[in-house]
Tab-separated table of N, CA and C in Angstrom:
chain	number	residue	atom	x	y	z
V	99	MET	N	0.923	-1.198	-0.053
V	99	MET	CA	0.010	-0.064	-0.003
V	99	MET	C	0.845	1.333	0.071
V	100	SER	N	1.931	1.306	0.613
V	100	SER	CA	2.772	2.414	0.648
V	100	SER	C	3.197	2.838	-0.429
V	101	HIS	N	3.403	1.898	-1.495
V	101	HIS	CA	3.936	2.240	-2.991
V	101	HIS	C	2.662	2.931	-3.875
V	102	THR	N	1.607	2.743	-3.250
V	102	THR	CA	0.266	3.425	-4.099
V	102	THR	C	0.175	5.074	-3.682
V	103	LYS	N	0.332	6.036	-4.375
V	103	LYS	CA	0.165	7.366	-4.168
V	103	LYS	C	-0.909	8.010	-5.050
V	104	PHE	N	-1.073	9.316	-4.800
V	104	PHE	CA	-2.096	10.018	-5.404
V	104	PHE	C	-2.066	10.031	-6.802
V	105	PRO	N	-3.138	9.986	-7.408
V	105	PRO	CA	-4.219	9.936	-7.381
V	105	PRO	C	-5.019	8.211	-7.249
V	106	TYR	N	-4.112	7.329	-7.245
V	106	TYR	CA	-4.757	5.956	-7.112
V	106	TYR	C	-5.289	5.489	-5.971
V	107	ILE	N	-4.954	5.992	-5.016
V	107	ILE	CA	-5.462	5.657	-3.600
V	107	ILE	C	-7.131	5.897	-3.524
V	108	GLY	N	-7.228	7.057	-4.119
V	108	GLY	CA	-8.950	7.253	-3.996
V	108	GLY	C	-9.812	6.339	-4.820
V	109	ILE	N	-9.025	5.629	-5.997
V	109	ILE	CA	-9.845	4.650	-6.663
V	109	ILE	C	-10.027	3.648	-5.756
V	110	HIS	N	-9.299	3.066	-5.019
V	110	HIS	CA	-9.174	1.959	-4.077
V	110	HIS	C	-9.803	2.261	-2.646
V	111	LEU	N	-10.230	3.567	-2.270
V	111	LEU	CA	-10.742	3.718	-0.848
V	111	LEU	C	-11.825	2.744	-0.420
V	112	THR	N	-12.680	2.290	-1.277
V	112	THR	CA	-13.715	1.637	-0.931
V	112	THR	C	-13.279	-0.012	-0.480
V	113	LYS	N	-11.866	-0.171	-0.772
V	113	LYS	CA	-11.378	-1.511	-0.592
V	113	LYS	C	-10.511	-1.518	0.575
V	114	LEU	N	-9.772	-0.269	0.903
V	114	LEU	CA	-8.877	0.105	1.937
V	114	LEU	C	-9.440	0.282	3.013
V	115	ALA	N	-10.569	1.069	3.133
V	115	ALA	CA	-10.866	1.798	4.299
V	115	ALA	C	-11.583	0.547	5.306
V	116	PRO	N	-12.589	-0.110	4.866
V	116	PRO	CA	-13.156	-1.260	5.602
V	116	PRO	C	-11.981	-2.112	6.594
V	117	PRO	N	-11.079	-2.539	5.728
V	117	PRO	CA	-10.151	-3.429	6.833
V	117	PRO	C	-9.553	-2.233	7.772
V	118	CYS	N	-9.359	-1.135	7.411
V	118	CYS	CA	-8.256	-0.548	8.495
V	118	CYS	C	-9.355	0.172	9.393
V	119	LEU	N	-10.620	0.207	9.196
V	119	LEU	CA	-11.603	0.678	10.498
V	119	LEU	C	-11.730	-0.682	11.141
V	120	GLN	N	-11.817	-1.860	10.470
V	120	GLN	CA	-11.709	-2.974	11.656
V	120	GLN	C	-10.438	-3.031	12.598
V	121	LEU	N	-9.135	-2.645	11.791
V	121	LEU	CA	-8.087	-2.777	12.622
V	121	LEU	C	-7.933	-1.682	13.760
V	122	ILE	N	-8.605	-0.612	13.337
V	122	ILE	CA	-8.472	0.636	14.447
V	122	ILE	C	-9.319	0.299	15.286
V	123	SER	N	-10.377	-0.519	15.362
V	123	SER	CA	-11.645	-0.867	16.274
V	123	SER	C	-10.971	-2.037	17.141
V	124	SER	N	-9.810	-2.607	17.055
V	124	SER	CA	-9.294	-3.972	17.519
V	124	SER	C	-8.869	-3.536	19.073
V	125	SER	N	-8.810	-4.530	19.695
V	125	SER	CA	-8.457	-4.065	21.274
V	125	SER	C	-6.810	-4.058	21.350
V	126	HIS	N	-6.136	-4.579	20.236
V	126	HIS	CA	-4.784	-4.677	20.397
V	126	HIS	C	-4.065	-3.348	19.863
V	127	ASP	N	-3.379	-2.762	20.373
V	127	ASP	CA	-2.471	-1.420	20.206
V	127	ASP	C	-1.747	-1.663	18.982
V	128	GLU	N	-1.220	-2.796	18.695
V	128	GLU	CA	-0.603	-2.971	17.162
V	128	GLU	C	-1.308	-2.861	16.064
V	129	ASN	N	-2.506	-3.427	16.271
V	129	ASN	CA	-3.592	-3.034	15.096
V	129	ASN	C	-3.673	-1.728	14.796
V	130	LYS	N	-4.289	-1.041	16.170
V	130	LYS	CA	-4.521	0.300	16.071
V	130	LYS	C	-3.280	1.085	15.228
V	131	ILE	N	-2.191	0.801	15.799
V	131	ILE	CA	-1.020	1.518	14.990
V	131	ILE	C	-0.754	1.526	13.535
V	132	LEU	N	-0.940	0.051	13.373
V	132	LEU	CA	-1.235	-0.268	11.859
V	132	LEU	C	-2.209	0.587	10.732
V	133	ALA	N	-3.376	0.337	11.622
V	133	ALA	CA	-4.462	1.164	11.075
V	133	ALA	C	-4.118	2.671	10.941
V	134	LEU	N	-3.569	3.315	11.802
V	134	LEU	CA	-3.319	4.817	11.825
V	134	LEU	C	-2.463	4.894	10.751
V	135	LYS	N	-1.273	4.288	10.825
V	135	LYS	CA	-0.446	4.455	9.630
V	135	LYS	C	-0.798	4.071	8.071
V	136	CYS	N	-1.902	2.982	8.261
V	136	CYS	CA	-2.610	3.099	6.773
V	136	CYS	C	-3.537	4.581	6.404
V	137	PHE	N	-4.294	4.723	7.521
V	137	PHE	CA	-5.009	6.027	7.398
V	137	PHE	C	-4.350	7.295	7.095
V	138	ASN	N	-3.085	7.598	7.743
V	138	ASN	CA	-2.188	8.686	7.456
V	138	ASN	C	-1.756	8.588	6.085
V	139	LEU	N	-1.412	7.425	5.438
V	139	LEU	CA	-1.037	7.234	4.045
V	139	LEU	C	-2.071	7.448	3.234
V	140	ILE	N	-3.370	7.158	3.480
V	140	ILE	CA	-4.414	7.544	2.853
V	140	ILE	C	-4.802	9.032	2.590
V	141	ILE	N	-4.857	9.504	3.722
V	141	ILE	CA	-5.083	10.945	3.911
V	141	ILE	C	-4.072	12.001	3.340
V	142	GLU	N	-3.040	11.356	3.295
V	142	GLU	CA	-1.717	12.335	2.581
V	142	GLU	C	-2.084	12.104	0.922
V	143	ASN	N	-2.556	11.037	0.645
V	143	ASN	CA	-2.506	10.789	-0.814
V	143	ASN	C	-3.858	11.002	-1.463
V	144	ILE	N	-4.819	11.683	-0.894
V	144	ILE	CA	-6.168	11.476	-1.359
V	144	ILE	C	-6.869	12.817	-1.375
V	145	GLY	N	-7.725	13.120	-2.213
V	145	GLY	CA	-8.214	14.488	-2.387
V	145	GLY	C	-9.588	14.476	-1.727
V	146	ARG	N	-10.154	15.479	-1.232
V	146	ARG	CA	-11.079	15.794	-0.772
V	146	ARG	C	-12.534	15.200	-1.045
V	147	SER	N	-12.766	15.298	-2.104
V	147	SER	CA	-13.991	14.617	-2.971
V	147	SER	C	-13.964	13.332	-2.968
V	148	GLU	N	-12.711	12.724	-2.711
V	148	GLU	CA	-12.757	11.147	-2.863
V	148	GLU	C	-12.917	10.714	-1.570
V	149	MET	N	-12.499	11.453	-0.401
V	149	MET	CA	-12.750	11.246	0.816
V	149	MET	C	-14.097	11.200	1.299
V	150	LYS	N	-14.932	12.056	0.497
V	150	LYS	CA	-16.157	12.364	0.987
V	150	LYS	C	-17.161	11.026	0.599
V	151	VAL	N	-16.733	10.443	-0.639
V	151	VAL	CA	-17.550	9.348	-1.047
V	151	VAL	C	-17.766	8.153	0.018
V	152	ASN	N	-19.054	7.589	-0.064
V	152	ASN	CA	-19.634	7.039	1.113
V	152	ASN	C	-19.365	7.366	2.374
V	153	ASN	N	-19.131	8.794	2.454
V	153	ASN	CA	-18.966	9.218	3.973
V	153	ASN	C	-18.098	9.067	4.542
V	154	PHE	N	-16.942	8.368	3.812
V	154	PHE	CA	-15.752	7.983	4.512
V	154	PHE	C	-14.832	9.084	5.325
V	155	ASP	N	-15.021	10.245	5.012
V	155	ASP	CA	-14.255	11.312	5.893
V	155	ASP	C	-14.958	11.345	7.412
V	156	HIS	N	-16.287	11.306	7.579
V	156	HIS	CA	-16.531	11.368	9.135
V	156	HIS	C	-16.529	9.998	9.429
V	157	VAL	N	-16.926	8.812	9.015
V	157	VAL	CA	-16.501	7.426	9.544
V	157	VAL	C	-15.142	7.431	10.123
V	158	ILE	N	-14.112	7.587	9.343
V	158	ILE	CA	-12.678	7.632	9.761
V	158	ILE	C	-12.350	8.639	10.718
V	159	CYS	N	-12.889	9.883	10.605
V	159	CYS	CA	-12.651	11.017	11.656
V	159	CYS	C	-13.304	10.402	13.103
V	160	ASP	N	-14.296	9.855	12.653
V	160	ASP	CA	-15.070	9.262	14.404
V	160	ASP	C	-14.205	8.360	14.920
V	161	GLU	N	-13.630	7.281	14.161
V	161	GLU	CA	-12.623	6.303	14.677
V	161	GLU	C	-11.421	7.051	15.333
V	162	ILE	N	-10.946	7.857	14.484
V	162	ILE	CA	-9.680	8.495	14.970
V	162	ILE	C	-9.824	9.434	16.260
V	163	MET	N	-10.852	10.171	16.197
V	163	MET	CA	-11.073	10.839	17.277
V	163	MET	C	-11.304	9.940	18.788
V	164	LYS	N	-11.613	8.859	18.380
V	164	LYS	CA	-11.846	7.969	19.898
V	164	LYS	C	-10.454	7.585	20.274
V	165	LEU	N	-9.531	7.952	19.416
V	165	LEU	CA	-8.151	7.845	20.011
V	165	LEU	C	-7.218	8.934	20.604
V	166	ILE	N	-7.943	9.913	20.354
V	166	ILE	CA	-6.887	11.380	21.016
V	166	ILE	C	-6.900	11.275	22.375
V	167	ASN	N	-7.508	10.242	23.373
V	167	ASN	CA	-7.182	10.126	24.720
V	167	ASN	C	-6.707	8.581	24.932
V	168	HIS	N	-6.062	7.762	24.044
V	168	HIS	CA	-6.069	6.294	24.093
V	168	HIS	C	-4.961	6.590	25.266
V	169	PRO	N	-4.981	5.397	26.345
V	169	PRO	CA	-3.827	5.263	27.230
V	169	PRO	C	-2.361	4.862	26.635
V	170	SER	N	-2.474	4.328	25.545
V	170	SER	CA	-1.096	4.037	24.919
V	170	SER	C	-0.386	4.904	24.124
V	171	PHE	N	0.719	5.320	24.937
V	171	PHE	CA	1.424	6.630	24.119
V	171	PHE	C	1.762	6.453	22.569
V	172	GLU	N	2.203	5.218	22.335
V	172	GLU	CA	2.392	4.856	20.664
V	172	GLU	C	1.174	5.282	19.788
V	173	VAL	N	0.098	4.842	20.404
V	173	VAL	CA	-1.210	5.145	19.584
V	173	VAL	C	-1.622	6.631	19.791
V	174	LEU	N	-1.257	7.106	20.907
V	174	LEU	CA	-1.513	8.778	20.939
V	174	LEU	C	-0.842	9.605	19.996
V	175	GLU	N	0.790	8.967	20.105
V	175	GLU	CA	1.499	9.821	19.266
V	175	GLU	C	1.248	9.679	17.776
V	176	LEU	N	0.368	8.659	17.019
V	176	LEU	CA	-0.010	8.646	15.739
V	176	LEU	C	-1.364	9.129	15.464
V	177	SER	N	-2.078	9.170	16.426
V	177	SER	CA	-3.468	9.539	16.194
V	177	SER	C	-3.609	10.918	16.233
V	178	ILE	N	-2.763	11.747	17.059
V	178	ILE	CA	-2.925	13.307	16.908
V	178	ILE	C	-2.581	13.773	15.670
V	179	PRO	N	-1.301	13.482	14.899
V	179	PRO	CA	-0.966	14.011	13.736
V	179	PRO	C	-2.032	13.550	12.519
V	180	CYS	N	-2.326	12.236	12.797
V	180	CYS	CA	-3.324	11.732	11.798
V	180	CYS	C	-4.849	12.376	11.820
V	181	SER	N	-5.159	12.557	12.878
V	181	SER	CA	-6.675	13.502	12.990
V	181	SER	C	-6.741	15.110	12.664
V	182	LEU	N	-5.265	15.490	12.794
V	182	LEU	CA	-4.903	16.584	12.187
V	182	LEU	C	-5.022	17.042	10.880
V	183	SER	N	-4.399	16.021	10.231
V	183	SER	CA	-4.310	16.029	8.750
V	183	SER	C	-5.627	15.729	8.159
V	184	LEU	N	-6.653	14.842	8.628
V	184	LEU	CA	-7.787	14.550	8.164
V	184	LEU	C	-8.680	15.924	8.545
V	185	MET	N	-8.648	16.513	9.517
V	185	MET	CA	-9.465	17.796	9.879
V	185	MET	C	-9.097	18.747	8.717
V	186	ASN	N	-7.716	18.895	8.336
V	186	ASN	CA	-7.200	19.863	7.554
V	186	ASN	C	-7.993	19.460	6.079
V	187	LEU	N	-7.891	18.165	5.803
V	187	LEU	CA	-8.555	17.887	4.238
V	187	LEU	C	-10.027	18.358	4.629
V	188	MET	N	-10.695	17.746	5.718
V	188	MET	CA	-12.298	17.987	5.524
V	188	MET	C	-12.675	19.275	5.818
V	189	THR	N	-12.059	20.363	6.572
V	189	THR	CA	-12.663	21.631	6.644
V	189	THR	C	-11.981	22.634	5.800
V	190	ASP	N	-13.201	23.692	5.443
V	190	ASP	CA	-12.445	25.067	4.557
V	190	ASP	C	-12.299	25.836	5.628
V	191	PRO	N	-11.535	26.929	5.312
V	191	PRO	CA	-11.253	27.961	6.109
V	191	PRO	C	-12.521	28.914	5.800
V	192	PRO	N	-12.522	29.586	6.842
V	192	PRO	CA	-13.930	30.815	6.856
V	192	PRO	C	-13.478	31.896	5.895
V	193	HIS	N	-14.330	32.211	4.985
V	193	HIS	CA	-13.999	33.282	3.986
V	193	HIS	C	-14.451	34.510	4.529
V	194	LYS	N	-15.535	34.486	5.284
V	194	LYS	CA	-16.232	35.488	5.572
V	194	LYS	C	-16.304	35.741	7.379
V	195	LEU	N	-16.168	36.878	7.857
V	195	LEU	CA	-16.487	37.002	9.206
V	195	LEU	C	-17.568	36.378	9.953
V	196	GLN	N	-18.617	36.555	9.496
V	196	GLN	CA	-19.988	35.886	9.874
V	196	GLN	C	-19.633	34.263	9.745
V	197	GLU	N	-18.834	33.609	8.934
V	197	GLU	CA	-18.556	32.306	8.956
V	197	GLU	C	-17.621	31.828	10.211
V	198	LEU	N	-16.777	32.833	10.769
V	198	LEU	CA	-16.021	32.460	11.732
V	198	LEU	C	-16.645	31.993	12.957
V	199	TRP	N	-17.786	32.332	13.137
V	199	TRP	CA	-18.588	31.778	14.476
V	199	TRP	C	-19.351	30.748	14.270
V	200	ARG	N	-19.601	30.312	12.947
V	200	ARG	CA	-20.342	29.282	12.643
V	200	ARG	C	-19.462	27.865	13.065
V	201	PRO	N	-20.259	26.973	13.713
V	201	PRO	CA	-19.543	25.855	14.156
V	201	PRO	C	-19.170	24.870	13.122
V	202	ASN	N	-18.121	24.282	12.870
V	202	ASN	CA	-17.576	23.362	11.961
V	202	ASN	C	-17.194	21.928	12.740
V	203	SER	N	-17.054	21.146	11.902
V	203	SER	CA	-16.512	19.544	12.369
V	203	SER	C	-15.156	19.746	13.004
V	204	PHE	N	-14.277	21.019	12.685
V	204	PHE	CA	-13.195	20.914	13.578
V	204	PHE	C	-13.419	21.559	15.210
V	205	ASP	N	-14.460	22.085	15.276
V	205	ASP	CA	-14.838	22.874	16.726
V	205	ASP	C	-14.751	21.547	17.657
V	206	MET	N	-15.622	20.465	17.432
V	206	MET	CA	-15.829	19.285	18.314
V	206	MET	C	-14.394	18.699	18.760
V	207	TYR	N	-13.700	18.525	17.537
V	207	TYR	CA	-12.440	17.590	17.704
V	207	TYR	C	-11.529	18.757	18.665
V	208	LEU	N	-11.189	20.105	18.345
V	208	LEU	CA	-10.575	21.024	19.108
V	208	LEU	C	-11.079	21.067	20.443
V	209	LEU	N	-12.294	21.025	20.819
V	209	LEU	CA	-12.696	21.071	22.049
V	209	LEU	C	-12.292	19.821	22.937
V	210	SER	N	-12.534	18.920	22.429
V	210	SER	CA	-12.124	17.439	22.893
V	210	SER	C	-10.724	17.395	23.250
V	211	TYR	N	-9.801	17.843	21.961
V	211	TYR	CA	-8.666	17.832	22.428
V	211	TYR	C	-7.788	18.683	23.482
V	212	LEU	N	-8.257	19.987	23.491
V	212	LEU	CA	-8.167	20.696	24.405
V	212	LEU	C	-8.669	20.305	25.926
V	213	GLU	N	-9.732	19.721	26.152
V	213	GLU	CA	-10.097	19.195	27.267
V	213	GLU	C	-9.222	17.963	27.714
V	214	TYR	N	-8.865	16.866	26.702
V	214	TYR	CA	-8.158	16.217	27.002
V	214	TYR	C	-6.443	16.498	27.602
V	215	ALA	N	-6.051	17.512	26.817
V	215	ALA	CA	-4.824	18.211	27.073
V	215	ALA	C	-4.817	18.858	28.707
V	216	ALA	N	-5.855	19.366	29.113
V	216	ALA	CA	-5.982	20.252	30.189
V	216	ALA	C	-5.909	19.169	31.340
V	217	TYR	N	-6.580	18.150	31.256
V	217	TYR	CA	-6.851	17.153	32.400
V	217	TYR	C	-5.821	16.124	32.620
V	218	GLU	N	-4.920	15.990	31.396
V	218	GLU	CA	-3.864	15.203	31.578
V	218	GLU	C	-2.949	15.183	32.598
V	219	THR	N	-2.510	14.224	33.270
V	219	THR	CA	-1.455	14.350	34.410
V	219	THR	C	-0.165	13.860	34.126
V	220	LYS	N	-0.067	12.916	33.344
V	220	LYS	CA	1.307	12.650	32.737
V	220	LYS	C	2.023	13.508	31.937
V	221	SER	N	3.288	13.698	32.263
V	221	SER	CA	3.988	15.039	31.703
V	221	SER	C	4.331	14.800	30.129
V	222	ASN	N	4.711	13.377	29.900
V	222	ASN	CA	4.857	13.028	28.609
V	222	ASN	C	3.720	13.137	27.703
V	223	ARG	N	2.560	12.660	27.997
V	223	ARG	CA	1.403	12.743	27.332
V	223	ARG	C	0.912	14.443	27.133
V	224	LYS	N	1.191	15.034	28.317
V	224	LYS	CA	0.882	16.667	28.226
V	224	LYS	C	1.722	17.285	27.177
V	225	HIS	N	3.084	16.854	27.285
V	225	HIS	CA	3.879	17.415	26.184
V	225	HIS	C	3.627	17.238	24.773
V	226	LEU	N	2.971	15.942	24.564
V	226	LEU	CA	2.748	15.532	23.244
V	226	LEU	C	1.552	16.278	23.031
V	227	TYR	N	0.586	16.825	23.794
V	227	TYR	CA	-0.647	17.345	23.500
V	227	TYR	C	-0.078	18.824	22.980
V	228	VAL	N	0.676	19.344	24.031
V	228	VAL	CA	1.253	20.739	23.973
V	228	VAL	C	1.977	20.955	22.276
V	229	LYS	N	2.771	19.792	22.160
V	229	LYS	CA	3.565	19.713	20.762
V	229	LYS	C	2.942	20.312	19.801
V	230	TYR	N	1.622	19.862	19.578
V	230	TYR	CA	0.616	20.161	18.470
V	230	TYR	C	-0.017	21.079	18.545
V	231	LEU	N	-0.210	22.064	19.634
V	231	LEU	CA	-0.987	23.145	19.450
V	231	LEU	C	-0.542	24.109	18.389
V	232	GLU	N	0.553	24.025	18.051
V	232	GLU	CA	1.076	24.841	16.844
V	232	GLU	C	0.306	24.645	15.504
V	233	ARG	N	0.411	23.250	15.416
V	233	ARG	CA	-0.092	22.855	13.979
V	233	ARG	C	-1.734	23.010	14.218
V	234	ILE	N	-2.214	22.725	15.204
V	234	ILE	CA	-3.783	23.017	15.633
V	234	ILE	C	-4.015	24.351	15.176
V	235	ILE	N	-3.536	25.529	15.533
V	235	ILE	CA	-3.447	26.750	15.349
V	235	ILE	C	-3.355	27.188	13.812
V	236	GLN	N	-2.376	26.555	13.323
V	236	GLN	CA	-2.316	26.761	11.621
V	236	GLN	C	-3.572	26.177	11.044
V	237	THR	N	-4.011	24.957	11.706
V	237	THR	CA	-5.275	24.102	10.871
V	237	THR	C	-6.353	24.961	10.883
V	238	CYS	N	-6.488	25.599	12.283
V	238	CYS	CA	-7.853	26.416	12.419
V	238	CYS	C	-7.713	27.785	11.602
V	239	ARG	N	-6.477	28.325	11.581
V	239	ARG	CA	-6.476	29.870	11.003
V	239	ARG	C	-7.311	30.738	11.782
V	240	GLN	N	-8.087	31.652	11.076
V	240	GLN	CA	-8.604	32.449	12.048
V	240	GLN	C	-9.955	32.078	13.085
V	241	ALA	N	-10.288	30.859	12.849
V	241	ALA	CA	-11.367	30.229	13.573
V	241	ALA	C	-10.817	30.044	14.973
V	242	ILE	N	-9.580	29.937	15.462
V	242	ILE	CA	-8.892	29.555	16.524
V	242	ILE	C	-9.360	30.804	17.777
V	243	ILE	N	-9.854	31.854	17.167
V	243	ILE	CA	-10.535	32.763	18.154
V	243	ILE	C	-11.422	32.440	18.913
V	244	LYS	N	-12.279	31.700	18.638
V	244	LYS	CA	-13.370	30.963	19.302
V	244	LYS	C	-12.772	30.288	20.435
V	245	HIS	N	-11.748	29.641	20.447
V	245	HIS	CA	-11.231	28.678	21.272
V	245	HIS	C	-9.975	29.311	22.130
V	246	LEU	N	-9.661	30.516	21.930
V	246	LEU	CA	-8.562	31.227	22.701
V	246	LEU	C	-8.254	31.166	24.113
V	247	LYS	N	-9.351	31.193	24.806
V	247	LYS	CA	-9.439	31.071	26.116
V	247	LYS	C	-9.087	29.701	26.568
V	248	SER	N	-9.290	28.623	26.076
V	248	SER	CA	-8.845	27.416	26.489
V	248	SER	C	-7.655	26.971	25.883
V	249	ILE	N	-6.983	27.677	24.954
V	249	ILE	CA	-5.603	27.487	24.597
V	249	ILE	C	-4.559	28.473	25.572
V	250	VAL	N	-5.026	29.491	25.904
V	250	VAL	CA	-4.387	30.201	26.787
V	250	VAL	C	-4.145	29.594	28.072
V	251	THR	N	-5.388	28.892	28.524
V	251	THR	CA	-4.985	28.413	29.870
V	251	THR	C	-4.322	27.138	29.940
V	252	LEU	N	-4.024	26.420	28.634
V	252	LEU	CA	-3.548	25.359	28.532
V	252	LEU	C	-1.983	25.661	28.839
């Protein structure tokens, strides 16, 4: 699969996504890690319109979002950048000031992420959450204003 690149992954998404979704739902961390690596490769090599086929964007997002507070550090380390790449693929930047305040799919992810980061007690995991804040701010662009208070307290 790693040899297949854009635009050919989009053609095979309906064959690739179901096994990856089964792996990510597994109780074994090794399977979750393999699924996250596969999803990361898919996300990096697919277009937005291809990801929306059969609503795969939201299905994959829901599964990855479940892992942003996973107890395993290795799974967490892969799930955060993968979820950010997916959110970047799924959401459009607001074009008008009025659109800035309208909730989008990234808001729910960001609120969960900030909540997990704020209540994390282990220093290595807290550091990992804080490490990706800059990338989150870049992904959110102007819409980060809605969540500035939570970010500042973190």
